Amino acid sequence: MELRHIRYFLAVAREGNFTRAAARIGIGQPPLSQQIRDLETEIGTALFHRVPHGAELTEAGAAFHDVVAQFPDLAERAIRAARRAGRGETGTIRVGFTASAAFSPSVPGVFRDFRRAFPAVEMTLEESNSAQLVTRLKEEQLDAVFLRQDAIADDGIRLHVISSGPMVVVLPAGHPAAKHDKVSLSQLRDDALILTPRDVGPTHYDKVVSACRNAGFEPQMGQIAPQLGSVINFVAAELGFSLVPKPMTQLQANGVVYREIDGEVPIAELSLAYRSNDISIALRNFVSRTLAAHRSFSEPDED
Amino acid sequence: MELRHIRYFLAVAREGNFTRAAARIGIGQPPLSQQIRDLETEIGTALFHRVPHGAELTEAGAAFHDVVAQFPDLAERAIRAARRAGRGETGTIRVGFTASAAFSPSVPGVFRDFRRAFPAVEMTLEESNSAQLVTRLKEEQLDAVFLRQDAIADDGIRLHVISSGPMVVVLPAGHPAAKHDKVSLSQLRDDALILTPRDVGPTHYDKVVSACRNAGFEPQMGQIAPQLGSVINFVAAELGFSLVPKPMTQLQANGVVYREIDGEVPIAELSLAYRSNDISIALRNFVSRTLAAHRSFSEPDED
DNA sequence: AAGTAACGGATATGGCGCAGTTCCATCGGT
DNA sequence: ACCGATGGAACTGCGCCATATCCGTTACTT
């Protein structure tokens, strides 16, 4: 028995007449009659009761019909499912991001854009710190991560810098330097520097420490902030200052101000990282859309 | 796409290897490779990722597999359903019977036997009087009926007498004639005769009246009993006597005795009636089993 | 009532395309 | 170098479809 037999059977059942069914199918009435006869021989019982004006289903035919009626739709569904999967329109991708990446204007835009383009792809999001994101990426617990890092020392991971921008100073509102639109880092040589632990975000840590050294002073390490939100809170508590990527200015708090840096400005990169092997089609779509989106608005360079 | 393609696809998916799959199917590896290639061309996306040691499903292949994996079982189920229906192993039959038919030893046995032989046939049972059963049979509300009638004047209905037996007298325990093992009907010439209305069971009615006339007296019509159970109750109330088929003796009541008839004994037939056109296979099976069962124990004639 | 036409299914025959066989080349892994 | 696996090419046989025709039933006309 083939799907052809089922299609022919259903056509006759629907028309109640071999001749009309044959016309609808696009073959002649004699081969249709023969194909149904072959099917009845294979099954071993008549499916149609031939009458002068056509044919009616027998009880066996009705029982057969009850099961096979769904075949055409199922066959169509199987083909559509394969096609959609082949285009990456279905599947799952697990994306991680750091807190500061989330404040980037483009990252939420990428999520929104991708959901709209591929609503049937299940995209799960997970916020964590850079080090943990990289670990989970390597352990195949995540498929892609946005993080503020411009390199990952692992051949199995691809990393694209998708945007970059200046860092800014975040300091207490009552700080003398807060009166100025721009702040020279050297003005802060006597203040404590608040950072997240180096092991959770080494790239950011090292860039901030280098910026201070380039401004001529060794930073006095202040309170260690467990996460980014804590950095802002500690600054509000007048425990010191910090440097953050400019998009962080969205995170407003009482007693906190952001100021541009007068002098050499450290740059914060935003990157997309993913494993180089075993990329799903959905992930491939996600990466290419993300890179395309950032090519369109990351040129020319912002500063 | 045909079921052949699906069978081939599932075989490769299962084996992870075209050569082994071909061996399992019973064709060569090259035609299998070509058939899968044809399927992939029709769908428009690769279903397998060819690797040195065989083949793995792509995401499209996995999505396709999720839907088509059920096809072989569904195809088998359709064929089996058709075959069962063709053998009358499924379907519905609606059987009616009179109260006194139910007291026949064989009728419940027929129901039990048929249910065991064809558990998937839905058999519904309905008790009613003869006239109503015949009406419902003609109106296609019932498929077969057991009734105490030896003829039905309707060419569209087939009737088989499946058993017959003597009637017995039912009279009050205190009746003078109750002292004897056998009772001559003429002993009851002065007693009232209790019967169900003629229009609900004309055959029984006429046979009883004839029996009285053959015994030399015109019966005095007593209380009209709306149904058979009422007949026994009225006799218990000493309102008169009646004649019933012998199996009715199972219905015992205080103050009631059954006595065989001394002299010419009227006979009660039990018949199976059904329409002669449009017989379902399940009904055909039911009728043939009922007739076979009664041929085995209705010979020799009981009396 | 008889003859004729129309409708519908089934049988017979021939041809073309497809599925399967056989042989062999290529590639990757051991 | 050898082995296992896939895929290409040539060939063959079978199955599906088209065409012609027959048979049975029903409806219509005379």
XYZ file of C-alpha atoms (C1' of nucleotides) in Angstrom:
666
model
C 0.000 0.000 0.000
C 1.278 3.439 -0.893
C 0.084 6.954 -0.203
C -1.105 6.932 -3.805
C -3.597 4.207 -2.957
C -4.813 6.169 0.035
C -5.185 9.343 -2.010
C -7.141 7.452 -4.661
C -9.305 5.742 -2.029
C -10.126 9.030 -0.324
C -11.009 10.636 -3.640
C -13.473 7.878 -4.501
C -14.904 7.943 -0.991
C -15.440 11.679 -1.288
C -16.933 11.664 -4.801
C -18.917 8.445 -4.439
C -18.028 7.834 -8.075
C -14.876 6.485 -9.745
C -15.221 8.584 -12.874
C -15.455 11.911 -11.074
C -12.742 10.875 -8.633
C -10.430 9.990 -11.526
C -11.048 13.373 -13.120
C -10.279 15.103 -9.847
C -7.071 13.097 -9.345
C -5.952 13.555 -12.942
C -5.822 9.975 -14.161
C -8.267 7.845 -16.133
C -11.128 5.880 -14.576
C -9.752 2.421 -15.573
C -6.386 2.769 -13.767
C -8.220 4.190 -10.742
C -10.525 1.196 -10.741
C -7.500 -1.097 -10.981
C -5.594 0.688 -8.179
C -8.569 0.418 -5.833
C -8.966 -3.224 -6.840
C -5.268 -3.791 -6.012
C -5.752 -2.133 -2.622
C -8.804 -4.285 -1.877
C -6.841 -7.395 -2.855
C -3.954 -6.446 -0.563
C -6.291 -5.751 2.368
C -8.437 -8.783 1.603
C -11.855 -7.175 1.830
C -13.947 -4.890 -0.332
C -13.764 -1.203 0.557
C -16.489 -0.112 -1.835
C -19.898 -1.456 -2.668
C -20.304 -0.866 -6.388
C -23.780 0.342 -7.245
C -25.174 1.452 -10.620
C -24.701 5.135 -9.897
C -21.289 4.856 -8.367
C -19.785 3.408 -5.234
C -20.477 3.482 -1.527
C -18.126 2.660 1.297
C -18.581 -0.729 2.849
C -18.238 -1.104 6.603
C -14.634 -2.127 6.023
C -14.229 0.925 3.825
C -15.659 3.173 6.527
C -13.336 1.675 9.148
C -10.380 2.132 6.787
C -11.449 5.692 6.037
C -11.601 6.555 9.737
C -7.866 5.912 10.025
C -6.453 6.987 6.668
C -8.414 10.215 6.326
C -5.632 11.949 8.234
C -2.800 10.740 6.031
C -2.749 13.566 3.489
C -2.669 16.211 6.216
C -0.014 14.325 8.143
C 2.109 13.986 5.023
C 1.786 17.723 4.375
C 2.598 18.460 7.993
C 5.726 16.294 7.864
C 6.975 18.078 4.757
C 6.245 21.511 6.219
C 7.960 20.616 9.486
C 11.045 19.467 7.604
C 11.079 22.608 5.473
C 10.709 24.895 8.446
C 13.432 23.107 10.340
C 15.607 23.231 7.235
C 15.175 26.993 7.159
C 15.912 27.257 10.872
C 12.383 28.349 11.620
C 12.027 25.917 14.433
C 14.313 24.636 17.122
C 15.828 26.061 20.248
C 18.604 28.485 20.976
C 19.864 29.388 24.399
C 21.375 32.860 24.638
C 23.300 34.323 27.576
C 24.232 37.882 28.282
C 25.921 39.994 30.914
C 24.025 42.663 32.743
C 25.882 45.424 30.930
C 25.251 43.762 27.600
C 21.556 43.920 28.383
C 21.864 47.668 28.767
C 23.309 47.928 25.306
C 20.600 49.386 23.084
C 21.107 46.760 20.430
C 21.013 43.499 22.374
C 17.342 43.687 23.408
C 16.672 44.849 19.848
C 18.349 41.721 18.511
C 16.159 39.525 20.740
C 13.005 41.335 19.651
C 13.950 41.215 16.004
C 14.786 37.518 16.089
C 11.596 36.535 17.924
C 9.565 38.366 15.314
C 11.448 36.821 12.407
C 11.326 33.274 13.803
C 8.410 33.029 16.213
C 8.560 29.235 16.162
C 12.144 29.133 17.396
C 12.289 28.764 21.145
C 14.805 31.271 22.371
C 15.750 31.152 26.039
C 17.671 33.977 27.679
C 19.996 33.793 30.652
C 21.821 36.569 32.434
C 25.102 35.874 34.145
C 28.620 37.179 34.454
C 31.190 36.830 31.682
C 33.211 34.017 33.164
C 30.178 31.878 33.893
C 28.710 32.557 30.463
C 31.901 31.409 28.783
C 31.982 28.275 30.903
C 28.384 27.407 30.053
C 29.054 28.113 26.392
C 31.978 25.671 26.421
C 29.898 23.109 28.284
C 27.170 23.391 25.612
C 24.695 24.733 28.156
C 24.381 27.889 26.085
C 24.482 28.345 22.317
C 25.497 32.012 22.130
C 26.483 34.726 24.596
C 26.731 38.504 24.543
C 29.537 39.742 26.691
C 31.936 42.610 27.050
C 35.066 40.891 26.040
C 37.107 41.229 22.908
C 38.783 37.835 22.940
C 38.319 34.338 24.253
C 41.316 32.050 24.320
C 39.563 28.968 22.997
C 39.815 27.712 19.419
C 36.422 26.132 19.661
C 34.694 29.465 20.221
C 34.005 32.139 17.646
C 33.835 35.666 18.855
C 32.630 38.720 16.969
C 32.968 42.225 18.316
C 29.667 43.701 17.288
C 29.978 47.174 18.761
C 32.178 49.316 20.919
C 31.822 52.575 22.771
C 33.398 54.692 25.413
C 33.320 54.026 29.106
C 32.142 56.751 31.475
C 32.847 57.577 35.080
C 30.142 56.914 37.645
C 30.609 58.875 40.883
C 28.614 60.212 43.840
C 26.503 63.275 43.082
C 28.171 65.199 45.903
C 31.658 64.568 44.668
C 33.498 67.850 43.816
C 34.287 66.522 40.320
C 30.572 65.996 39.709
C 30.184 69.722 38.993
C 31.969 69.312 35.678
C 30.653 67.878 32.437
C 33.885 65.971 31.979
C 36.093 64.404 34.590
C 39.772 63.712 34.344
C 40.611 60.335 35.858
C 43.539 61.875 37.770
C 41.015 63.878 39.774
C 39.909 60.593 41.241
C 43.418 59.371 42.263
C 42.514 59.706 45.977
C 39.128 57.965 45.643
C 38.436 54.262 45.993
C 37.792 52.321 42.788
C 34.778 50.003 42.895
C 34.874 46.953 40.609
C 33.346 43.525 40.181
C 35.791 40.663 40.955
C 38.423 40.150 38.298
C 37.562 36.480 37.884
C 33.999 37.221 36.848
C 34.946 39.794 34.196
C 38.700 39.973 33.637
C 38.587 42.023 30.443
C 36.572 44.828 32.015
C 38.662 44.697 35.209
C 41.965 44.990 33.387
C 40.790 47.788 31.100
C 39.643 49.904 34.048
C 42.878 49.351 35.996
C 44.923 50.175 32.858
C 42.960 53.354 32.296
C 43.864 54.557 35.816
C 47.507 53.653 35.329
C 47.503 55.491 31.985
C 46.151 58.534 33.825
C 49.187 58.398 36.084
C 48.024 56.706 39.236
C 47.620 53.319 40.801
C 43.940 52.836 41.670
C 43.049 52.271 45.275
C 40.916 49.160 45.207
C 37.645 49.850 46.983
C 34.638 47.714 47.808
C 34.292 44.592 45.650
C 30.850 44.596 44.005
C 29.392 41.077 43.430
C 27.410 42.272 40.396
C 26.929 45.332 38.276
C 23.894 46.639 40.099
C 25.932 46.622 43.282
C 28.520 48.897 41.682
C 25.932 51.627 41.251
C 24.632 51.108 44.777
C 28.081 51.394 46.309
C 28.766 54.599 44.376
C 25.452 55.940 45.656
C 26.685 55.085 49.156
C 29.715 57.303 48.448
C 32.129 54.406 48.794
C 34.017 55.438 45.671
C 33.806 55.682 41.862
C 33.836 53.285 38.925
C 34.045 53.123 35.149
C 31.276 51.501 33.146
C 30.252 51.225 29.494
C 28.283 54.282 28.424
C 24.945 52.435 27.992
C 24.954 51.852 31.735
C 23.796 55.468 32.107
C 20.291 54.078 31.680
C 20.597 52.741 35.215
C 19.760 55.871 37.187
C 19.964 56.031 40.944
C 19.647 58.799 43.553
C 23.009 60.265 44.449
C 24.741 58.940 41.349
C 25.978 60.820 38.279
C 27.738 59.732 35.116
C 30.441 61.866 33.552
C 32.400 61.573 30.336
C 36.126 61.129 30.702
C 38.463 64.027 29.937
C 41.611 62.561 28.383
C 42.295 59.004 27.129
C 38.949 57.166 27.095
C 38.885 53.403 27.659
C 36.673 51.554 25.181
C 34.165 48.819 26.060
C 33.503 46.249 23.358
C 30.345 44.236 23.040
C 30.834 40.784 21.554
C 28.854 37.798 20.442
C 30.465 34.431 21.122
C 29.361 30.933 20.061
C 30.908 27.550 19.499
C 32.397 26.976 16.070
C 31.205 23.371 15.697
C 27.752 21.853 15.502
C 25.891 25.054 14.781
C 22.160 24.607 14.410
C 20.420 26.358 11.552
C 18.440 28.473 13.962
C 21.664 29.582 15.646
C 23.236 30.302 12.296
C 20.262 32.505 11.493
C 20.547 34.220 14.847
C 24.261 34.957 14.413
C 23.905 36.224 10.881
C 20.967 38.466 11.799
C 22.881 39.822 14.792
C 25.963 40.568 12.698
C 23.858 42.124 9.952
C 22.037 44.339 12.424
C 25.285 45.568 13.900
C 26.835 46.176 10.510
C 23.920 48.482 9.758
C 24.208 50.638 12.834
C 27.752 50.073 14.088
C 29.200 51.866 11.018
C 30.615 54.474 11.200
C 32.284 53.938 14.567
C 30.538 55.644 17.431
C 32.637 57.457 20.001
C 6.133 11.158 -1.654
C 4.956 7.598 -1.038
C 4.894 5.330 1.989
C 7.871 3.606 0.396
C 9.923 6.771 0.848
C 8.836 7.037 4.463
C 9.670 3.402 5.135
C 13.113 3.876 3.567
C 13.698 7.115 5.490
C 12.751 5.518 8.797
C 15.019 2.565 8.118
C 18.009 4.808 7.487
C 17.175 6.945 10.495
C 17.020 3.855 12.640
C 20.214 2.217 11.327
C 22.218 5.420 10.923
C 23.701 3.747 7.856
C 22.433 3.355 4.297
C 24.053 -0.019 3.712
C 22.564 -1.686 6.777
C 19.207 -0.029 6.170
C 19.178 -1.330 2.585
C 19.911 -4.829 3.817
C 17.076 -4.599 6.327
C 14.649 -3.320 3.714
C 15.744 -5.885 1.129
C 17.021 -3.639 -1.644
C 20.503 -2.485 -2.640
C 22.245 0.508 -1.094
C 22.378 2.549 -4.357
C 18.582 2.584 -4.981
C 18.042 3.398 -1.321
C 20.467 6.285 -1.606
C 18.643 7.460 -4.735
C 15.181 7.171 -3.149
C 16.278 9.237 -0.148
C 17.852 11.715 -2.535
C 14.558 11.953 -4.427
C 12.693 12.538 -1.177
C 15.134 15.268 -0.149
C 14.707 16.892 -3.548
C 10.916 16.837 -3.271
C 11.000 18.309 0.234
C 13.733 20.768 -0.691
C 16.044 20.216 2.274
C 18.515 17.558 3.377
C 17.144 15.016 5.828
C 20.455 13.316 6.479
C 23.901 14.588 7.216
C 26.268 12.153 5.457
C 29.324 11.356 7.582
C 32.135 8.874 6.982
C 30.569 6.170 9.119
C 27.039 6.584 7.910
C 24.338 9.216 8.171
C 22.770 11.314 10.896
C 19.454 13.082 10.851
C 19.619 16.781 10.202
C 17.277 19.078 12.112
C 14.933 18.906 9.149
C 15.254 15.144 9.233
C 14.443 15.087 12.940
C 11.387 17.291 12.416
C 10.260 15.066 9.550
C 10.854 11.965 11.641
C 8.720 13.324 14.480
C 5.682 13.296 12.191
C 6.248 10.301 9.931
C 7.414 7.867 12.588
C 3.754 6.961 13.167
C 2.964 6.234 9.523
C 3.803 2.519 9.466
C 1.702 1.865 12.568
C -1.167 3.950 11.236
C -1.052 2.100 7.941
C -1.156 -1.220 9.769
C -3.970 0.007 11.967
C -6.012 1.081 8.958
C -5.598 -2.298 7.312
C -6.484 -4.153 10.507
C -9.536 -1.958 11.098
C -10.734 -2.659 7.558
C -10.157 -6.396 7.964
C -11.972 -6.539 11.289
C -14.899 -4.603 9.923
C -14.899 -6.840 6.865
C -15.203 -9.845 9.175
C -17.976 -8.193 11.181
C -15.793 -7.932 14.253
C -16.684 -4.349 14.815
C -19.862 -2.337 14.445
C -23.142 -2.085 16.265
C -26.221 -4.245 16.473
C -29.418 -3.339 18.305
C -31.384 -6.330 19.558
C -34.889 -6.287 21.034
C -36.743 -8.980 22.948
C -40.030 -9.578 24.735
C -40.111 -10.287 28.429
C -41.030 -13.921 27.878
C -38.263 -14.314 25.307
C -35.832 -13.195 27.963
C -37.026 -16.035 30.162
C -36.151 -18.497 27.451
C -32.972 -20.305 28.501
C -31.332 -19.761 25.148
C -31.794 -16.037 24.495
C -29.505 -14.828 27.304
C -27.112 -17.565 26.206
C -27.071 -16.165 22.671
C -26.238 -12.689 24.005
C -23.448 -14.060 26.177
C -22.025 -16.184 23.395
C -22.039 -13.364 20.862
C -20.439 -10.863 23.212
C -17.621 -13.315 23.868
C -17.132 -14.110 20.200
C -17.191 -10.465 19.067
C -16.228 -8.284 22.018
C -15.611 -5.305 19.765
C -19.159 -5.316 18.393
C -21.388 -2.990 20.339
C -24.598 -4.874 21.063
C -27.447 -2.943 22.640
C -30.448 -4.727 24.109
C -34.004 -3.442 24.436
C -37.024 -5.085 26.049
C -40.488 -4.322 24.774
C -43.728 -5.953 23.663
C -44.052 -7.789 20.370
C -46.003 -5.159 18.484
C -43.633 -2.368 19.425
C -40.561 -4.478 18.661
C -41.873 -5.217 15.171
C -42.599 -1.543 14.593
C -39.116 -0.510 15.672
C -37.612 -3.229 13.508
C -39.481 -1.944 10.467
C -38.466 1.613 11.286
C -34.803 0.542 11.438
C -34.590 1.411 15.118
C -33.691 -2.193 15.879
C -31.661 -4.689 13.856
C -33.043 -7.942 15.231
C -35.759 -8.987 17.680
C -36.635 -12.104 19.661
C -40.357 -12.539 20.033
C -43.006 -15.159 20.538
C -44.555 -15.030 17.152
C -44.389 -17.512 14.319
C -45.105 -15.144 11.437
C -44.833 -11.485 10.461
C -46.818 -10.289 7.493
C -44.088 -8.165 5.924
C -41.965 -9.205 2.970
C -39.145 -7.036 4.171
C -38.726 -9.004 7.386
C -37.173 -12.438 7.757
C -38.391 -14.538 10.607
C -36.907 -17.782 11.913
C -38.631 -19.895 14.512
C -35.683 -20.922 16.641
C -37.444 -22.960 19.327
C -40.829 -23.979 20.573
C -42.248 -25.477 23.749
C -45.440 -26.113 25.629
C -47.422 -23.535 27.467
C -48.404 -24.163 31.080
C -51.293 -22.985 33.261
C -50.576 -20.412 35.959
C -53.253 -20.265 38.689
C -53.695 -19.272 42.352
C -52.143 -21.692 44.848
C -55.498 -22.007 46.630
C -57.382 -22.942 43.516
C -58.972 -26.445 43.829
C -57.253 -27.509 40.579
C -53.868 -26.601 42.055
C -53.834 -29.899 43.962
C -53.170 -31.829 40.765
C -49.915 -32.154 38.845
C -51.822 -31.623 35.604
C -54.811 -29.441 34.975
C -57.428 -29.823 32.296
C -58.347 -26.464 30.821
C -62.031 -27.320 31.116
C -61.636 -27.293 34.879
C -61.058 -23.561 34.520
C -64.171 -22.828 32.399
C -65.703 -20.806 35.284
C -62.559 -18.811 36.058
C -61.532 -15.507 34.562
C -58.741 -15.583 31.957
C -56.019 -12.970 32.456
C -54.129 -11.821 29.322
C -52.041 -8.971 28.008
C -53.880 -6.838 25.413
C -54.267 -8.460 22.041
C -52.674 -5.563 20.193
C -49.382 -5.931 22.048
C -49.063 -9.664 21.411
C -51.699 -10.985 19.047
C -50.096 -14.372 18.419
C -49.997 -15.287 22.098
C -53.466 -13.884 22.688
C -55.035 -15.885 19.860
C -53.284 -19.095 20.810
C -54.555 -18.908 24.377
C -58.119 -18.142 23.338
C -58.021 -20.978 20.807
C -56.771 -23.395 23.432
C -59.777 -22.606 25.632
C -62.173 -22.979 22.696
C -60.520 -26.288 21.803
C -61.141 -27.402 25.395
C -64.810 -26.744 24.864
C -65.481 -23.343 26.432
C -65.449 -19.692 25.659
C -62.996 -18.003 28.040
C -64.321 -15.323 30.335
C -62.025 -12.395 29.741
C -60.672 -11.215 33.069
C -58.361 -8.393 34.067
C -56.188 -6.987 31.247
C -52.543 -7.148 32.299
C -50.395 -4.368 30.793
C -47.322 -6.564 30.811
C -46.233 -10.102 31.593
C -45.150 -9.449 35.153
C -48.630 -8.104 35.857
C -50.147 -11.374 34.696
C -48.402 -13.244 37.532
C -49.366 -10.556 40.052
C -53.044 -10.713 39.080
C -53.062 -14.494 39.400
C -51.466 -14.120 42.831
C -54.341 -11.755 43.676
C -56.738 -14.622 42.766
C -58.249 -12.649 39.902
C -58.092 -15.628 37.583
C -55.709 -17.857 35.605
C -53.536 -17.600 32.490
C -51.400 -19.622 30.101
C -47.725 -18.797 29.612
C -44.709 -20.363 27.896
C -43.078 -22.970 30.146
C -39.862 -20.978 30.747
C -41.988 -18.428 32.596
C -41.972 -20.870 35.532
C -38.744 -19.217 36.540
C -40.828 -16.277 37.673
C -41.951 -17.492 41.080
C -44.360 -15.577 43.280
C -46.191 -16.272 46.553
C -49.624 -17.681 45.986
C -48.924 -18.770 42.413
C -48.432 -22.236 40.968
C -47.707 -23.504 37.472
C -49.324 -26.709 36.202
C -48.852 -28.674 33.029
C -51.908 -28.950 30.822
C -53.865 -32.230 30.664
C -55.088 -32.617 27.112
C -54.232 -30.658 23.983
C -51.281 -28.411 24.854
C -50.835 -25.077 23.055
C -47.299 -24.456 21.823
C -45.321 -21.217 22.216
C -42.756 -20.458 19.530
C -39.697 -18.311 19.993
C -38.554 -16.508 16.848
C -35.752 -14.256 15.625
C -36.816 -11.552 13.182
C -34.687 -9.091 11.174
C -34.954 -7.025 8.029
C -33.986 -8.785 4.818
C -32.204 -5.827 3.209
C -29.084 -3.946 4.224
C -27.773 -6.489 6.676
C -24.500 -5.500 8.335
C -21.804 -8.124 8.588
C -22.012 -8.055 12.366
C -25.770 -8.716 12.176
C -25.190 -11.514 9.665
C -22.779 -13.067 12.132
C -25.282 -12.656 14.958
C -28.078 -14.284 13.017
C -25.964 -17.193 11.839
C -24.624 -17.842 15.324
C -28.129 -17.696 16.787
C -29.475 -20.129 14.201
C -26.495 -22.439 14.654
C -26.906 -22.439 18.425
C -30.574 -23.342 18.140
C -29.969 -26.055 15.570
C -27.659 -27.707 18.107
C -30.094 -27.806 21.001
C -33.507 -27.384 19.470
C -33.195 -30.857 17.816
C -34.873 -33.197 18.636
C -38.073 -31.236 19.241
C -38.742 -30.615 22.905
C -42.258 -31.130 24.208
C -43.320 -3.045 -24.061
C -39.357 -2.493 -26.847
C -35.498 -0.014 -28.533
C -31.927 3.313 -27.790
C -28.832 6.334 -25.348
C -26.279 7.588 -21.340
C -23.742 6.540 -17.281
C -20.491 3.991 -14.642
C -17.297 0.200 -13.542
C -14.252 -3.447 -15.216
C -11.154 -5.906 -18.547
C -7.474 -6.100 -22.017
C -3.411 -4.281 -24.287
C 0.604 -1.472 -25.107
C 4.073 1.930 -23.824
C 6.821 4.719 -20.922
C 9.016 5.807 -16.762
C 10.716 4.401 -12.563
C 12.712 1.365 -9.082
C 16.024 -2.014 -8.390
C 20.413 -4.694 -9.786
C 25.155 -4.729 -10.905
C 29.518 -2.658 -11.283
C 32.645 0.668 -10.018
C 34.719 5.201 -8.325
C 35.627 8.194 -4.478
C 36.325 9.459 0.240
C 37.491 9.018 5.067
C 39.133 6.359 8.964
C 42.182 2.887 10.922
C 47.252 -0.156 2.277
C 42.913 -1.794 3.505
C 38.171 -1.514 4.763
C 33.662 0.506 5.129
C 30.358 3.629 3.343
C 28.124 6.615 -0.121
C 27.008 7.774 -4.695
C 27.208 7.617 -9.975
C 26.364 5.113 -14.351
C 24.420 1.601 -17.294
C 20.985 -1.718 -17.738
C 16.706 -4.385 -17.004
C 12.172 -5.556 -15.612
C 8.007 -4.197 -13.612
C 4.229 -1.233 -12.581
C 1.296 2.600 -13.541
C -1.220 5.065 -16.877
C -3.534 5.817 -21.422
C -6.526 3.957 -24.728
C -9.979 0.918 -26.542
C -13.646 -1.808 -25.477
C -17.142 -4.531 -23.048
C -20.905 -5.240 -19.766
C -24.656 -3.935 -16.649
C -28.047 -0.710 -15.131
C -31.022 3.169 -15.605
C -33.552 6.626 -18.058
C -35.754 8.278 -22.045
C -38.291 7.940 -26.395
C -41.316 5.712 -29.502
